Coordinates of C-alpha atoms in Angstrom, one line a residue:
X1 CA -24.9 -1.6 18.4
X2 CA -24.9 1.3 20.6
X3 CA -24.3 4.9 19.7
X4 CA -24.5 8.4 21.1
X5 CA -24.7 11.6 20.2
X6 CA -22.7 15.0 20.0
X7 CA -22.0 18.3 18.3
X8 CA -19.2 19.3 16.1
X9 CA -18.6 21.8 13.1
X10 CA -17.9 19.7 9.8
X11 CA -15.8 20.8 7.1
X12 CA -17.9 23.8 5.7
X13 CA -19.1 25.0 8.9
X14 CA -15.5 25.8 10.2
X15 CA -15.3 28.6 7.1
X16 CA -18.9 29.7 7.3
X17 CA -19.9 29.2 10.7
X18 CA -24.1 29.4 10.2
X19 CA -24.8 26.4 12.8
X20 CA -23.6 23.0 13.8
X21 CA -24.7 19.1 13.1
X22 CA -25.0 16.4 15.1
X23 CA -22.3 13.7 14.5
X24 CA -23.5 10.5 15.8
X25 CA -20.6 7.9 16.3
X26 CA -21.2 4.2 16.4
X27 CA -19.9 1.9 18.9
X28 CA -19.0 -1.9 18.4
X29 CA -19.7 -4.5 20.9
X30 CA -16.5 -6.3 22.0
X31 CA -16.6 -10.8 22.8
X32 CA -15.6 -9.5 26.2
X33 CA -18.5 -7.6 27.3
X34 CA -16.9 -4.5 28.2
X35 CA -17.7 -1.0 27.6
X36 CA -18.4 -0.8 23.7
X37 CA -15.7 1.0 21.6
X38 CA -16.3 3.9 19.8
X39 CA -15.1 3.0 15.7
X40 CA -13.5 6.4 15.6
X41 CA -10.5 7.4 17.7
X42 CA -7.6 9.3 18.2
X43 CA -4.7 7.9 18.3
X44 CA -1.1 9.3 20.5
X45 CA 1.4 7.6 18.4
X46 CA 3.9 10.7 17.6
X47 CA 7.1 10.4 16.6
X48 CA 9.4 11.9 17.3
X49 CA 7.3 12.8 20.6
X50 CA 5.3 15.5 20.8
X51 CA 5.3 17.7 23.9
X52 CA 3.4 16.8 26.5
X53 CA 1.8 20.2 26.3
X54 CA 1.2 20.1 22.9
X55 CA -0.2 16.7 23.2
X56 CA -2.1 17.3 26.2
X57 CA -3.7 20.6 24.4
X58 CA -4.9 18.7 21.3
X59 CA -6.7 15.7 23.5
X60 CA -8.5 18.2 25.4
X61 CA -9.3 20.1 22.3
X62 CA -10.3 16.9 20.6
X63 CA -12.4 15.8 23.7
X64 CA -14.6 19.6 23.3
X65 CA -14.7 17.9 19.8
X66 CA -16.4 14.7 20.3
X67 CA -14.1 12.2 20.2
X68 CA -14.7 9.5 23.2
X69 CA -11.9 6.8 22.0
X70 CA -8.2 8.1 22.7
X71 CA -5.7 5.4 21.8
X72 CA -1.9 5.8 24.2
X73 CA 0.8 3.3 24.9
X74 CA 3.5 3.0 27.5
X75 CA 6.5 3.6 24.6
X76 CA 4.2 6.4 23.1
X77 CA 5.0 8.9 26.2
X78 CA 1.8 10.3 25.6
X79 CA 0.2 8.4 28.8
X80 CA 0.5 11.3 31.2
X81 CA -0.4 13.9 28.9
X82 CA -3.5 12.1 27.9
X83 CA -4.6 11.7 31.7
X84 CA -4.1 15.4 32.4
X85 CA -5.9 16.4 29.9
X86 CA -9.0 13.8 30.7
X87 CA -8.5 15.8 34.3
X88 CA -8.6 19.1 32.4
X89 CA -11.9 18.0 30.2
X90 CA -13.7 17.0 33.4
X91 CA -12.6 20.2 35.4
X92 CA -13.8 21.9 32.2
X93 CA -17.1 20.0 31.9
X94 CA -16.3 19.0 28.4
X95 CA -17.6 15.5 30.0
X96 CA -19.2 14.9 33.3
X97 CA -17.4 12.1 34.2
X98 CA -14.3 9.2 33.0
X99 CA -16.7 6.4 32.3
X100 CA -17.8 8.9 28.9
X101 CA -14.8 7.9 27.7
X102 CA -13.1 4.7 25.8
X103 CA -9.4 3.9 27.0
X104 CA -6.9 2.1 25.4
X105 CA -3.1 1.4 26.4
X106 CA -0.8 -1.5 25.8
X107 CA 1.9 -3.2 27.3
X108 CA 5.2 -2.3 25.7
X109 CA 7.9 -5.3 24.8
X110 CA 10.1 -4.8 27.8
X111 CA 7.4 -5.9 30.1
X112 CA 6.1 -8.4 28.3
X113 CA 7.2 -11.1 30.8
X114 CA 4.4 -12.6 33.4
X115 CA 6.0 -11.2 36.6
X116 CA 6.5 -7.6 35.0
X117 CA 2.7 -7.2 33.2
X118 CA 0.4 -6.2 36.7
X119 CA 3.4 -4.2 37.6
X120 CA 3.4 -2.1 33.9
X121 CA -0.9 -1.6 33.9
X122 CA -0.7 -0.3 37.4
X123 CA 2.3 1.9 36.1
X124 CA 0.1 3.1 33.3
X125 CA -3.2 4.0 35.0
X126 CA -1.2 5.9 37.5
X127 CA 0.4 8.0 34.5
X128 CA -3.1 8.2 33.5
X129 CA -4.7 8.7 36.8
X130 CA -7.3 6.0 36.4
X131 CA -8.9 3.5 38.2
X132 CA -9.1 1.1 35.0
X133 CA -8.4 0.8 31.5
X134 CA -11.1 0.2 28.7
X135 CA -8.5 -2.0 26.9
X136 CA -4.9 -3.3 27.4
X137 CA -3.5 -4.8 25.1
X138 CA -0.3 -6.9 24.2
X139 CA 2.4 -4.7 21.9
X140 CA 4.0 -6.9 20.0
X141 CA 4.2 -10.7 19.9
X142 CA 7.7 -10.3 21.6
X143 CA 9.7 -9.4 24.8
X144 CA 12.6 -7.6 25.1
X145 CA 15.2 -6.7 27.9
X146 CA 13.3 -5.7 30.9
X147 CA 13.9 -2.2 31.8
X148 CA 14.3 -0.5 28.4
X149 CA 11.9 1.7 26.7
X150 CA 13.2 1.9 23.2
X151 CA 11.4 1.7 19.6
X152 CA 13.0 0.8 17.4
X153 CA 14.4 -1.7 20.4
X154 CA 18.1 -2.8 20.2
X155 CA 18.5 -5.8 18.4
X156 CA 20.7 -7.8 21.4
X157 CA 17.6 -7.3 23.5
X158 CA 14.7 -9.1 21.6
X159 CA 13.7 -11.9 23.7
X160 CA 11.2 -14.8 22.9
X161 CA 7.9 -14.3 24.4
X162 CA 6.6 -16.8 26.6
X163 CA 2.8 -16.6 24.9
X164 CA 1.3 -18.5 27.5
X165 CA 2.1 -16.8 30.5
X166 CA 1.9 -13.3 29.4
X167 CA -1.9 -13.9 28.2
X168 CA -2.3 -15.5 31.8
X169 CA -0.7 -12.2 33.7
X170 CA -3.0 -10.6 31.0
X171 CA -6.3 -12.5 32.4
X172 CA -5.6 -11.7 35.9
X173 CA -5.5 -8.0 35.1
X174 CA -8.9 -8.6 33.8
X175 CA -9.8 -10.4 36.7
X176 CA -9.0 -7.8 39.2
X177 CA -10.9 -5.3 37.3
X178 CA -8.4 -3.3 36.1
X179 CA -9.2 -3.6 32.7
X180 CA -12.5 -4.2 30.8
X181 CA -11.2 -5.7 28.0
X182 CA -7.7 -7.2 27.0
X183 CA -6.2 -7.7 23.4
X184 CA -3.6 -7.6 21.0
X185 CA -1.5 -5.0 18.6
X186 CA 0.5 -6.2 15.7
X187 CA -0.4 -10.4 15.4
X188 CA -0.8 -12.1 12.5
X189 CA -4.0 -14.6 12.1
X190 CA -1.4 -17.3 12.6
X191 CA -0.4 -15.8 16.0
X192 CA -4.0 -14.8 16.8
X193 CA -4.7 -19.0 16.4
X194 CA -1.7 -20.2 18.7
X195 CA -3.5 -17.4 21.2
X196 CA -6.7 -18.6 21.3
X197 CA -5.9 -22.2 21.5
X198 CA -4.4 -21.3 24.8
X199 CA -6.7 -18.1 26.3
X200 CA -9.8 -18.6 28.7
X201 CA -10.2 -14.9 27.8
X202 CA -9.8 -14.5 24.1
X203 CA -8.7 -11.2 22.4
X204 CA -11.3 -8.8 22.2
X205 CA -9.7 -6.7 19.1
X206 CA -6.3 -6.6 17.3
X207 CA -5.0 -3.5 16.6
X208 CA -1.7 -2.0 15.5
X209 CA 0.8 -1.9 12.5
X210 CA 0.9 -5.6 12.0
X211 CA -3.4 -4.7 11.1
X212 CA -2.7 -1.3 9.4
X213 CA -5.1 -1.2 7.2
X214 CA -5.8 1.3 4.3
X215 CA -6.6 1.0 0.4
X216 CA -3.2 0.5 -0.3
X217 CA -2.5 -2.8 2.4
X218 CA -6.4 -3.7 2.9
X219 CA -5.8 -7.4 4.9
X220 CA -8.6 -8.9 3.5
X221 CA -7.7 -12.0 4.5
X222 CA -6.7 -11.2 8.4
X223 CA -9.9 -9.2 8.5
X224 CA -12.0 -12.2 7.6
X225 CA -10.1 -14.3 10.4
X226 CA -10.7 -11.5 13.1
X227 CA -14.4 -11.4 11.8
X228 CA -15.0 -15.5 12.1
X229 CA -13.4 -14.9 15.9
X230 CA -14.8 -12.8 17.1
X231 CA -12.1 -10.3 17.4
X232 CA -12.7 -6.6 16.7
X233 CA -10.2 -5.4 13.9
X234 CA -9.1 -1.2 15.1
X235 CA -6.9 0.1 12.0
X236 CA -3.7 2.2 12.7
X237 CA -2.1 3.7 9.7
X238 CA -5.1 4.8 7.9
X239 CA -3.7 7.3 5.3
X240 CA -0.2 5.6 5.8
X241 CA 1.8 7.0 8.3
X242 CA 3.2 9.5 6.6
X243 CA 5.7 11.2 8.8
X244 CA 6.9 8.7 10.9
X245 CA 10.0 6.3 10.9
X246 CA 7.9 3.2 9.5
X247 CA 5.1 5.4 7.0
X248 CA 5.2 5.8 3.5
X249 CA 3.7 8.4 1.0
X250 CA 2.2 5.8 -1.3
X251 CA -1.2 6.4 0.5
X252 CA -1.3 10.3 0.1
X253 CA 0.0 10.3 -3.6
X254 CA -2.3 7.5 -4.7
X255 CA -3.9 9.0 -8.1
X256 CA -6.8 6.6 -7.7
X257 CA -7.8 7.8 -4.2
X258 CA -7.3 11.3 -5.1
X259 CA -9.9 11.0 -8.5
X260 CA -12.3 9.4 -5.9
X261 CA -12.0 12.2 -3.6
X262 CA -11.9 15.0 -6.3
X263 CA -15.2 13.2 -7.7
X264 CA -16.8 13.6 -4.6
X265 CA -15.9 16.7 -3.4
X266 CA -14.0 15.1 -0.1
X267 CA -10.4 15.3 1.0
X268 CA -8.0 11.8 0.1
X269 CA -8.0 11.0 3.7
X270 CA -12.0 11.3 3.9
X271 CA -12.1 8.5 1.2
X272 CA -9.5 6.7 3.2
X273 CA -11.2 6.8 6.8
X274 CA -14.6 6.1 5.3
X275 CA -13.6 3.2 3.2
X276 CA -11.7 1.4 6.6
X277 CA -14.8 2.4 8.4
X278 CA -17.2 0.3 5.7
X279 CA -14.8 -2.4 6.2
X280 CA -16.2 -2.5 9.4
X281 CA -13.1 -1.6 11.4
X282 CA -12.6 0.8 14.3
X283 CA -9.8 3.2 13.4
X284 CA -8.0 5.6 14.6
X285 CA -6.5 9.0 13.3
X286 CA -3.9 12.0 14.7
X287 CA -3.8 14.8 13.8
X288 CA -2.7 18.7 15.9
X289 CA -5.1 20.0 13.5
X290 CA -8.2 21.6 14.4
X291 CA -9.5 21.6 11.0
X292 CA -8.2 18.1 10.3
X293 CA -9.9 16.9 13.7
X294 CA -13.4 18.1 12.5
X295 CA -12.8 16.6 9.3
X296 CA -11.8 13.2 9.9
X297 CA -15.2 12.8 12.0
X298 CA -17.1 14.2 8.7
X299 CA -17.0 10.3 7.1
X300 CA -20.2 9.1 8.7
X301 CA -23.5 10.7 6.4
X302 CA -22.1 9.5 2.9
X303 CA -21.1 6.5 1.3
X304 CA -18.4 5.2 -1.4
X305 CA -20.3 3.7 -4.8
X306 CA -19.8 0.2 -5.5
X307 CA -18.0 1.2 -8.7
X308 CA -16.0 3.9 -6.2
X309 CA -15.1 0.5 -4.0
X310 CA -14.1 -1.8 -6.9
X311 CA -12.2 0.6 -8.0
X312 CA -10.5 1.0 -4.7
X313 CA -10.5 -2.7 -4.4
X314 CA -7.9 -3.1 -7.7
X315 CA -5.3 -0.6 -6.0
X316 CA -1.9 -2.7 -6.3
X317 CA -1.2 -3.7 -2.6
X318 CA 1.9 -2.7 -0.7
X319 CA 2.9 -2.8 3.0
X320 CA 4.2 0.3 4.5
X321 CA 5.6 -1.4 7.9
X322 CA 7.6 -4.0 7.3
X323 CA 8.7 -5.2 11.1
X324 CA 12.0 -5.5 10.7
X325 CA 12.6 -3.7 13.9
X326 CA 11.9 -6.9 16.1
X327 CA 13.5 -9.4 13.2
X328 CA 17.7 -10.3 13.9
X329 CA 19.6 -13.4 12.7
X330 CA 20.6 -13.3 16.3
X331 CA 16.8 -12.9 17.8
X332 CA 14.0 -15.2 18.4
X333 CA 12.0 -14.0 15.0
X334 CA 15.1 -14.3 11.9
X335 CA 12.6 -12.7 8.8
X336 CA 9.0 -10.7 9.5
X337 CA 7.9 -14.0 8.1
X338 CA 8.7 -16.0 11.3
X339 CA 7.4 -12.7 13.2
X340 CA 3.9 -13.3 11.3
X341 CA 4.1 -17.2 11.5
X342 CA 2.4 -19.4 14.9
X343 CA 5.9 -19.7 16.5
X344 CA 9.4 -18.4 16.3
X345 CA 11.0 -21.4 15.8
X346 CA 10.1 -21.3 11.5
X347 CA 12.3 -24.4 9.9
X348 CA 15.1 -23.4 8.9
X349 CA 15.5 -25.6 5.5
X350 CA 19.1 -27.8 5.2
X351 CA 21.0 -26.6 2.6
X352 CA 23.7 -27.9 0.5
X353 CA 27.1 -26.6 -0.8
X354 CA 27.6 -27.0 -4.7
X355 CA 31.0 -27.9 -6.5
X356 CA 30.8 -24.4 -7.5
X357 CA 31.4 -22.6 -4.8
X358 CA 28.4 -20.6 -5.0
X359 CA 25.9 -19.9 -2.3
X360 CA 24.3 -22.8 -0.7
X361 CA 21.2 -24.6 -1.7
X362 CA 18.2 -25.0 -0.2
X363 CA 17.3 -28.3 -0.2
X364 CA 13.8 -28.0 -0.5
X365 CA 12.7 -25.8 -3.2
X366 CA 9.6 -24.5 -5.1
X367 CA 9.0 -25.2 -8.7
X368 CA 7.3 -22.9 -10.8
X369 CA 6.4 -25.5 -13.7
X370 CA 2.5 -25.4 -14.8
X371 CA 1.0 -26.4 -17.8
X372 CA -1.2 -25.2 -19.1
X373 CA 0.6 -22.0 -17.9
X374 CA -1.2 -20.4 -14.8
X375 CA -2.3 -16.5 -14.7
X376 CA 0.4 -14.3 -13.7
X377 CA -1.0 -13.0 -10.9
X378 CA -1.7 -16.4 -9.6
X379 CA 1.6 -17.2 -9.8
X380 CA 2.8 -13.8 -8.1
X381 CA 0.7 -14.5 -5.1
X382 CA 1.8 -18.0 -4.6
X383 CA 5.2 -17.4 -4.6
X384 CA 4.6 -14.1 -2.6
X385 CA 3.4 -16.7 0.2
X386 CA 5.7 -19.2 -0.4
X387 CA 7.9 -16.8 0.6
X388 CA 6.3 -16.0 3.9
X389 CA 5.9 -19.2 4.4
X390 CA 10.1 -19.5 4.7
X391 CA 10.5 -21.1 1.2
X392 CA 14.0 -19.3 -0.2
X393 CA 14.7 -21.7 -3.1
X394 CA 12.7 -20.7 -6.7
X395 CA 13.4 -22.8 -9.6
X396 CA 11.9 -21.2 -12.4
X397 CA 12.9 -21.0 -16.6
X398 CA 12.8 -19.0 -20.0
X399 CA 10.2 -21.6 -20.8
X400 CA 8.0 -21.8 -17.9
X401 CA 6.5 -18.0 -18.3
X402 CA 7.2 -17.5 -14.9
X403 CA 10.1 -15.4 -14.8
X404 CA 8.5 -12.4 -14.8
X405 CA 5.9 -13.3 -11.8
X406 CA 8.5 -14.5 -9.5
X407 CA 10.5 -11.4 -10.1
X408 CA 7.7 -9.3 -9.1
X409 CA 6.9 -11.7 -5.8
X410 CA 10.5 -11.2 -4.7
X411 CA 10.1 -7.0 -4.9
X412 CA 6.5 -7.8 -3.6
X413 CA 8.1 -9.8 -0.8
X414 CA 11.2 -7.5 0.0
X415 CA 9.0 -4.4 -0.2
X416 CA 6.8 -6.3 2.6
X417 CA 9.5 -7.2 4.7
X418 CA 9.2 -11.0 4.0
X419 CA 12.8 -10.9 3.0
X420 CA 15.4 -8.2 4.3
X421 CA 17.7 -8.8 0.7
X422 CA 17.5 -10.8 -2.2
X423 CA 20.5 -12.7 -0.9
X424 CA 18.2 -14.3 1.1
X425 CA 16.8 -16.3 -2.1
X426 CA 18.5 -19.0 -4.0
X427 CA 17.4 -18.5 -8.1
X428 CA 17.4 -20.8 -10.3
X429 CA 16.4 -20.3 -14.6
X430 CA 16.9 -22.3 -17.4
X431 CA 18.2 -22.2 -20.8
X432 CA 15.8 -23.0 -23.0
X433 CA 16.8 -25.0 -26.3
X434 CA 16.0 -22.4 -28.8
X435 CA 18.8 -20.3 -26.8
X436 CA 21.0 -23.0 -26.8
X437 CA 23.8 -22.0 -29.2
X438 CA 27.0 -20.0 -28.5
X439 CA 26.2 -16.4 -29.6
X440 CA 22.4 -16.9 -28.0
X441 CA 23.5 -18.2 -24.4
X442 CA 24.5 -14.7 -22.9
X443 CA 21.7 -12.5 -24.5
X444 CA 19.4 -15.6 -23.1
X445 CA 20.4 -15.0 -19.5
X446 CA 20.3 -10.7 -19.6
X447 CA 16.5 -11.2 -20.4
X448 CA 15.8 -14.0 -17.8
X449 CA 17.7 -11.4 -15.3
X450 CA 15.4 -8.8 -17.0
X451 CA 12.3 -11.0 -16.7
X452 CA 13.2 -11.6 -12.4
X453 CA 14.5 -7.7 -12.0
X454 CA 17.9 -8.9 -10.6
X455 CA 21.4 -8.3 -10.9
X456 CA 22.5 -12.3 -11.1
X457 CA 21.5 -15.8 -10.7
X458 CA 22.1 -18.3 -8.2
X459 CA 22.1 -21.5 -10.7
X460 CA 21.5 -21.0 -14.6
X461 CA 21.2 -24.8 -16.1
X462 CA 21.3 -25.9 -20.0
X463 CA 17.2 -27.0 -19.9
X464 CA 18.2 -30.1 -22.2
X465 CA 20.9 -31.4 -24.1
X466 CA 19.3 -30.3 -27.0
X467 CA 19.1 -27.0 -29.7
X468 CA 16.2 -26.2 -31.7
X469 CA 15.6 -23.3 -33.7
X470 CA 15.9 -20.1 -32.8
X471 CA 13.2 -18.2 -31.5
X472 CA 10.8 -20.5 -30.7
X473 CA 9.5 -20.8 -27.1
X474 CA 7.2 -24.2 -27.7
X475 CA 7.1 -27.7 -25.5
X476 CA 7.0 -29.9 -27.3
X477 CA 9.2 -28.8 -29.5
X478 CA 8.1 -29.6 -33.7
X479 CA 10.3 -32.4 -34.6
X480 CA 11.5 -30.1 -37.9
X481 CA 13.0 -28.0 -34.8
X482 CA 15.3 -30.4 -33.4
X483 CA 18.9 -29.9 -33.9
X484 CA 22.4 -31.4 -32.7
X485 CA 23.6 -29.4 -30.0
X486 CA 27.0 -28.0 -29.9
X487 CA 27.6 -28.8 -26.1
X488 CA 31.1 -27.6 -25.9
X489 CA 31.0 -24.0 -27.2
X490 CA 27.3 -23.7 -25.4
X491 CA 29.2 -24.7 -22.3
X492 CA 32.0 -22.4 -22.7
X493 CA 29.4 -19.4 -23.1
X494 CA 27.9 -20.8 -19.8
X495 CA 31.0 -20.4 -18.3
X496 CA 31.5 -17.5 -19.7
X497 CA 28.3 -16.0 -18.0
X498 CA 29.8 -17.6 -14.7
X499 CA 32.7 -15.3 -15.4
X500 CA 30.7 -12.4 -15.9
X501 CA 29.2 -12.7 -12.5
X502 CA 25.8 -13.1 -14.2
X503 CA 25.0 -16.6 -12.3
X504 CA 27.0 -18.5 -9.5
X505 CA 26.9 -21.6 -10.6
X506 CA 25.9 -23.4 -13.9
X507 CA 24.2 -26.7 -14.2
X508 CA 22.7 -29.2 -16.1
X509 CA 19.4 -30.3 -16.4
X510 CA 18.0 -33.5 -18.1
X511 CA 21.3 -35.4 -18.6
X512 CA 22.0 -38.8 -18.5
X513 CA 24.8 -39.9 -17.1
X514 CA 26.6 -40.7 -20.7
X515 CA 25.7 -36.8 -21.3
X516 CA 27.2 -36.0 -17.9
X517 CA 30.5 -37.7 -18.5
X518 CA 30.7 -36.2 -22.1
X519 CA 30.5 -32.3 -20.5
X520 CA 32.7 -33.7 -18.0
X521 CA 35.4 -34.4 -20.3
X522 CA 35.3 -31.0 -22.1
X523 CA 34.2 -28.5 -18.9
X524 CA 36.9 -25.6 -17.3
X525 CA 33.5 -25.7 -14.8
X526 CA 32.0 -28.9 -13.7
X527 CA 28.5 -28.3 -13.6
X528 CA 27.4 -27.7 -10.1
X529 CA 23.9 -30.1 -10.6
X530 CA 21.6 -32.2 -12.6
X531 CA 18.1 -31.2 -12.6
X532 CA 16.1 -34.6 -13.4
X533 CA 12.6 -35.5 -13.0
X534 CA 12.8 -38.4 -10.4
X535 CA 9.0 -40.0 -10.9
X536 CA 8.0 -39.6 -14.6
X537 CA 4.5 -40.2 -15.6
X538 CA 4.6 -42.5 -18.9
X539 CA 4.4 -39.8 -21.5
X540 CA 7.4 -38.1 -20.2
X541 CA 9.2 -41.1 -21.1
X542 CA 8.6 -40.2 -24.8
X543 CA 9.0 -36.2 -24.5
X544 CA 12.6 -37.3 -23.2
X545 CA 13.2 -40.0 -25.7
X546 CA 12.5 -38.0 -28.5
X547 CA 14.6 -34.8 -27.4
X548 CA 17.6 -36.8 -25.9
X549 CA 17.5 -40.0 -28.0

């Protein structure tokens, strides 16, 4: 690892003003070879745009600063402003000459096509007046409508990327030496594989929102693919993004972070940039501040505790960007999942239309049936990724103990983007046979929608065609519990819940076909399906015996 050295005022110094440190930055070594990169930078990401005074005055200033690693785009309109003000900092002597420096740009989605990529980089060192980039890197794993310069972009212009060709156009520029390094903002580990199963140059670092990282969304698990790659993680969204269109506030007001940094005697967004910094990530920060520029370099002579990092470590994870700018039913990628996933041509499951008329059904679906029961958190995180995954049918019941898990997935998974709407989700729960008697049946399904935090079901089923007594949660149930159900007023509270708009269909599950015609013969509502266990290991056999006779 290489470093070098320069002078800046920290924190304290800007008040009192006795003398300066040396602030000695590392670098990281990128798979490619090229120039290393500084693992602090500034990024130009401002939106709305800043001036290009204003933002060619704070580069400069940031330059007589220290900073080496200046991070621009071709849709950030930052581009020109940053090259005047290298131009300025060399007329200035701030540094003696370009190669000091660490550049990064990227190729924005409208040029994402292989004829339009040599064309956009030649574009971009002209705004910058350079003979070569540091780094270009790809966007966004998709194109849109040549020509247009738009974020969010229109949702009639998303186009499919062709992967392939657009990492070739990417290799030439390489080739021709008019980039040191080439790489990738915003893909997911899955479309970081499908990349490097087809590049002769791999990516030398993946940067952007899809890999913003900070306490609150840490990407453990795409850091550790990067890592095994060989590809440099760089963070955006350190403290969150607070201000722009996509950022949140959940960084800034976490209590956690702000005990650390009180403890410590540092600002929140220290703690922040120095704990992405142990991670090992390059990352980048913004701000027009003077003060804020000096302190955001102050992370490099301390270090967070173990405890300070566990602590840090348990911080409830949420995503602040979503991606739903580049998802449409109409585009390539439907849901952020199929934006994360190796292609954008996710399976879209069959469904099937119930008797009901209620939504549709998946026909594959995802059972949430464990015994002994698993931890909730488990559970959470499975269905979380079942989600992203595509799965949109949960079958889940009062019984199972799952209710409450797979209501926090879905506001795990909405809040993430997985899903744009809980419409997108086809819920199923169960009745369980303690709750199966007339005045019960209603009170039953309020909690189960309590248990999910939603406002109704997709399928509510009678569990078994069988009451026991009240208030008992227990399979199996104690024999002394069984009791003759009284299918026809439980199925008219059924349909009264149907009424109610509580559930949008109602169903059945464990009945025999004897059972079934019985119901039939009494029902305002057929039910809409039978849930049955198809293979049954030998000692279900008896469990059903004994409860149905």
């Amino acid at each position: 690892m290489l470093i070098f050295g320069f002078h800046i005022k920290t924190s304290s110094h800007l008040h009192h003003c006795h003398s300066s440190t040396m602030v000695r930055i590392p670098e990281v070594k990128l798979s490619s070879g090229g120039k290393p990169m500084p693992r602090i930078g500034v990024g130009t990401a401002v939106f709305p745009f800043a001036s290009s005074e204003a933002m060619r005055a704070t580069i400069l200033r940031s330059i007589e600063l220290g900073y080496r690693h200046f991070d621009t785009a071709a849709i950030y309109q930052s581009e020109e402003p940053l090259g005047a003000a290298i131009a300025d900092a060399l007329r200035a002597g701030a540094i003696r000459s370009r190669d000091e420096l660490f550049i990064t740009s990227k190729l924005w989605c409208s040029d994402a096509h292989p004829h339009l990529v040599l064309p956009a980089l030649q574009k971009t060192l002209r705004n910058l007046q350079l003979e070569y980039l540091d780094l270009y890197l790809v966007h966004w794993p998709v194109s849109t409508r040549p020509g247009k310069y738009e974020l969010p972009p229109a949702k009639e212009d998303l186009l499919p990327i062709d992967m392939s060709a657009v990492w070739r156009a990417m290799e030439e520029c390489h080739a021709l030496g008019l980039t040191r390094s080439i790489g990738v903002s915003n893909f997911s580990s899955k479309k970081l594989e499908t990349l490097l199963s087809i590049a002769k140059i791999p990516p030398a670092v993946n940067q952007g929102n899809k890999v913003e990282v900070n306490p609150l969304w840490q990407q453990q698990k795409l850091r550790e693919f990067c890592v095994a790659k060989g590809i440099q993680v760089c963070a955006y969204s350190p403290l969150g993004a607070k201000g722009t269109h996509w950022g949140q506030n959940w960084v800034m007001d976490c209590g956690v972070l702000e005990d650390i940094a009180a403890a410590k005697g540092k600002t929140l967004a220290q703690i922040c940039l120095r704990w992405v910094y142990e991670q090992g990530d390059c990352v980048l920060v913004k701000s027009f501040n003077e003060e804020r520029m000096v302190e955001n370099l102050d992370i490099l002579d301390w270090e967070l505790s173990e405890e300070e990092k566990h602590e840090i470590g348990q911080i409830p994870q949420r995503k602040g960007f979503p991606g739903l700018d580049f998802v449409s039913d109409d585009a390539p990628y439907k849901s952020t999942a199929e934006l994360s996933s190796s292609s954008s041509s996710m399976a879209r499951m069959p469904e099937v239309r119930l008797s009901s008329g209620g939504k549709p059904m998946p026909r594959i679906g995802m059972g949430t049936a464990v015994f002994p029961f698993a931890s909730s958190e488990a559970m959470r995180a499975a269905i979380l990724r079942s989600i992203e995954l595509g799965y949109r049918h949960f079958d889940t019941a009062a019984l199972y103990q799952s209710e409450e898990p797979l209501g926090a997935a879905i506001a795990d998974a909405l809040r993430a983007g997985a899903i744009r709407s809980r419409d997108e989700l086809f819920i199923t729960s169960k009745l369980w046979c303690s709750d199966a008697h007339p005045h019960l049946v209603l009170p039953a399904l309020q909690k189960t929608l309590r248990n999910l935090q939603l406002e109704y079901l997709d399928l509510y089923l009678v569990h078994w065609p069988v009451s026991t007594r009240p208030g008992k949660y227990v399979l199996p149930p104690a024999k002394e519990d069984l009791l003759p159900i009284d299918m026809s007023a439980v199925w008219r509270a059924m349909e009264e819940c149907h009424a109610l708009g509580l559930t949008r269909s109602i169903g059945v599950s464990n009945f025999s076909s004897k059972k079934l015609e019985t119901l039939l013969s009494i029902a305002k509502i057929p039910p809409a399906v039978n849930q049955v266990l198809i293979i049954q290991p030998n000692e279900m056999h008896d469990l059903i015996s004994d409860m149905v006779g």
